[in-house]
Amino acid sequence: MNLIFVKNYEEMSEKAYEIVKKILIGKKNATLGLATGTTPLGLYNKMIEDFNLGNVSYKNVTTYNLDEYVGLSTNDEQSYTYFMRTNLFNHIDIDLKNTHLLDGMAKNMNEACDNYNKMLEKADIDVQILGIGGNGHIAFNEPNEPFDSVTHIIDLTPKTISDNARFFTSINDVPTRAISMGIANIMATKSIILLASGANKADAVYAAVKGDISKNCPASALRNHKNVTFIVDDAAAAKIK
Ligand code: PGA
């Protein structure tokens, strides 16, 4: 794995965009795997800034998102579809038809999972962007998730629910289940960039980089990927430096 140390969130976002831009320039019809949360926002801002400068186009780009809360509609401000539209898609020239997100309101969740897995089999994602949970989760694959999992429904752990409560009016409003790509789907992508910023990620980064490759830390699975880059800022790297 490649491990890149940066000073702070801003540098992390710049470095991530440097890699993403190379892919976008090299392949007009690139396929991006996208994440939500606070971590990738800086990267998305760089993507928008550079698009506004006329340096890149997303006209032929396809995207797949990692996950969605179960029970939130696409218009709910806490849904990841809403997040992606307001924080990225509405500001670039991407065709929304080429953006793929999981449906947290699907009538038949098993069918929604199967359909996403079928799409992912053909997707050939050039680069998957990932954050890391305070408990080492990637997407919503919580500790003890098998490494061969594909898209499925997940019960969120109390740690993830409390970490994500900051986005909701009350912790009781945080959905307790999510629909998420599995670890095997993530491992099938051509390259991966995991971003980590802040002291609250230091334990998870330590477990992912220096701990055993084990289900206790889903992000540790990434060490078996042939092309994975961790971009970690000073605070998140405190325990591995
Ligand atoms: P965050 O979440 O970017 O909001 O910290 C990361 C994650 O849970 O994967």
Short mmCIF file of N, CA and C and ligand atoms in Angstrom, two decimals, residues 35-40 66-67 80 130-135 137-140 160 163-164 166-167 195 197 200-201, ligand 1:
data_model
loop_
_atom_site.label_atom_id
_atom_site.label_comp_id
_atom_site.label_asym_id
_atom_site.label_seq_id
_atom_site.Cartn_x
_atom_site.Cartn_y
_atom_site.Cartn_z
N ALA A 35 -17.82 8.60 -2.03
CA ALA A 35 -18.18 8.42 -0.62
C ALA A 35 -18.86 9.69 -0.12
N THR A 36 -19.50 9.58 1.01
CA THR A 36 -20.11 10.76 1.64
C THR A 36 -19.44 11.00 2.99
N GLY A 37 -19.93 11.99 3.72
CA GLY A 37 -19.33 12.30 5.02
C GLY A 37 -18.50 13.57 4.92
N THR A 38 -17.90 13.93 6.04
CA THR A 38 -17.11 15.17 6.10
C THR A 38 -15.80 15.00 5.33
N THR A 39 -15.26 13.79 5.35
CA THR A 39 -13.92 13.57 4.79
C THR A 39 -13.77 13.95 3.31
N PRO A 40 -14.67 13.52 2.42
CA PRO A 40 -14.42 13.80 1.00
C PRO A 40 -14.87 15.19 0.54
N LEU A 66 -21.11 4.54 -2.35
CA LEU A 66 -20.89 3.38 -1.47
C LEU A 66 -22.14 2.91 -0.75
N ASP A 67 -22.96 3.87 -0.29
CA ASP A 67 -23.97 3.45 0.70
C ASP A 67 -25.09 4.47 0.85
N TYR A 80 -27.91 10.33 1.41
CA TYR A 80 -26.64 10.48 0.69
C TYR A 80 -26.86 10.91 -0.75
N LEU A 130 -12.60 6.56 -0.33
CA LEU A 130 -13.11 6.06 0.95
C LEU A 130 -12.74 6.99 2.10
N GLY A 131 -13.63 7.11 3.07
CA GLY A 131 -13.26 7.64 4.38
C GLY A 131 -13.03 6.43 5.27
N ILE A 132 -12.83 6.68 6.54
CA ILE A 132 -12.71 5.57 7.49
C ILE A 132 -13.50 5.95 8.74
N GLY A 133 -14.26 5.01 9.26
CA GLY A 133 -15.02 5.29 10.48
C GLY A 133 -14.10 5.27 11.70
N GLY A 134 -14.54 5.89 12.77
CA GLY A 134 -13.77 5.86 14.01
C GLY A 134 -13.57 4.43 14.50
N ASN A 135 -14.42 3.51 14.05
CA ASN A 135 -14.28 2.10 14.44
C ASN A 135 -13.63 1.27 13.33
N HIS A 137 -14.58 1.25 10.14
CA HIS A 137 -15.45 0.81 9.06
C HIS A 137 -15.09 1.50 7.73
N ILE A 138 -15.40 0.80 6.63
CA ILE A 138 -15.30 1.40 5.29
C ILE A 138 -16.67 1.22 4.65
N ALA A 139 -17.15 2.27 3.97
CA ALA A 139 -18.57 2.37 3.65
C ALA A 139 -19.28 2.11 4.98
N PHE A 140 -20.34 1.32 5.01
CA PHE A 140 -20.96 1.02 6.31
C PHE A 140 -20.63 -0.41 6.74
N THR A 160 -21.10 4.17 15.35
CA THR A 160 -21.37 4.87 14.08
C THR A 160 -22.58 5.78 14.24
N ASP A 163 -21.37 8.76 16.13
CA ASP A 163 -20.49 9.59 15.28
C ASP A 163 -21.30 10.40 14.27
N ASN A 164 -22.37 9.80 13.75
CA ASN A 164 -23.12 10.47 12.68
C ASN A 164 -24.25 11.35 13.22
N ARG A 166 -24.10 14.01 14.67
CA ARG A 166 -23.84 15.44 14.47
C ARG A 166 -24.59 16.03 13.27
N PHE A 167 -24.97 15.17 12.33
CA PHE A 167 -25.69 15.66 11.15
C PHE A 167 -27.21 15.77 11.38
N LEU A 195 -9.01 8.32 2.70
CA LEU A 195 -8.66 9.60 3.30
C LEU A 195 -8.95 9.57 4.79
N SER A 197 -8.56 12.16 8.29
CA SER A 197 -8.15 13.44 8.88
C SER A 197 -8.73 13.55 10.28
N ASN A 200 -9.74 11.91 15.87
CA ASN A 200 -10.74 10.86 16.12
C ASN A 200 -10.59 9.66 15.17
N LYS A 201 -9.67 9.78 14.19
CA LYS A 201 -9.43 8.65 13.27
C LYS A 201 -8.11 7.93 13.59
P1 PGA B 1 -16.66 11.13 8.08
O1 PGA B 1 -17.10 9.62 8.00
O2 PGA B 1 -16.01 11.45 6.78
O3 PGA B 1 -17.92 11.91 8.27
O4 PGA B 1 -15.71 11.24 9.22
C1 PGA B 1 -16.20 8.69 7.49
C2 PGA B 1 -16.81 7.32 7.54
O5 PGA B 1 -17.60 7.04 8.44
O6 PGA B 1 -16.48 6.51 6.66
#
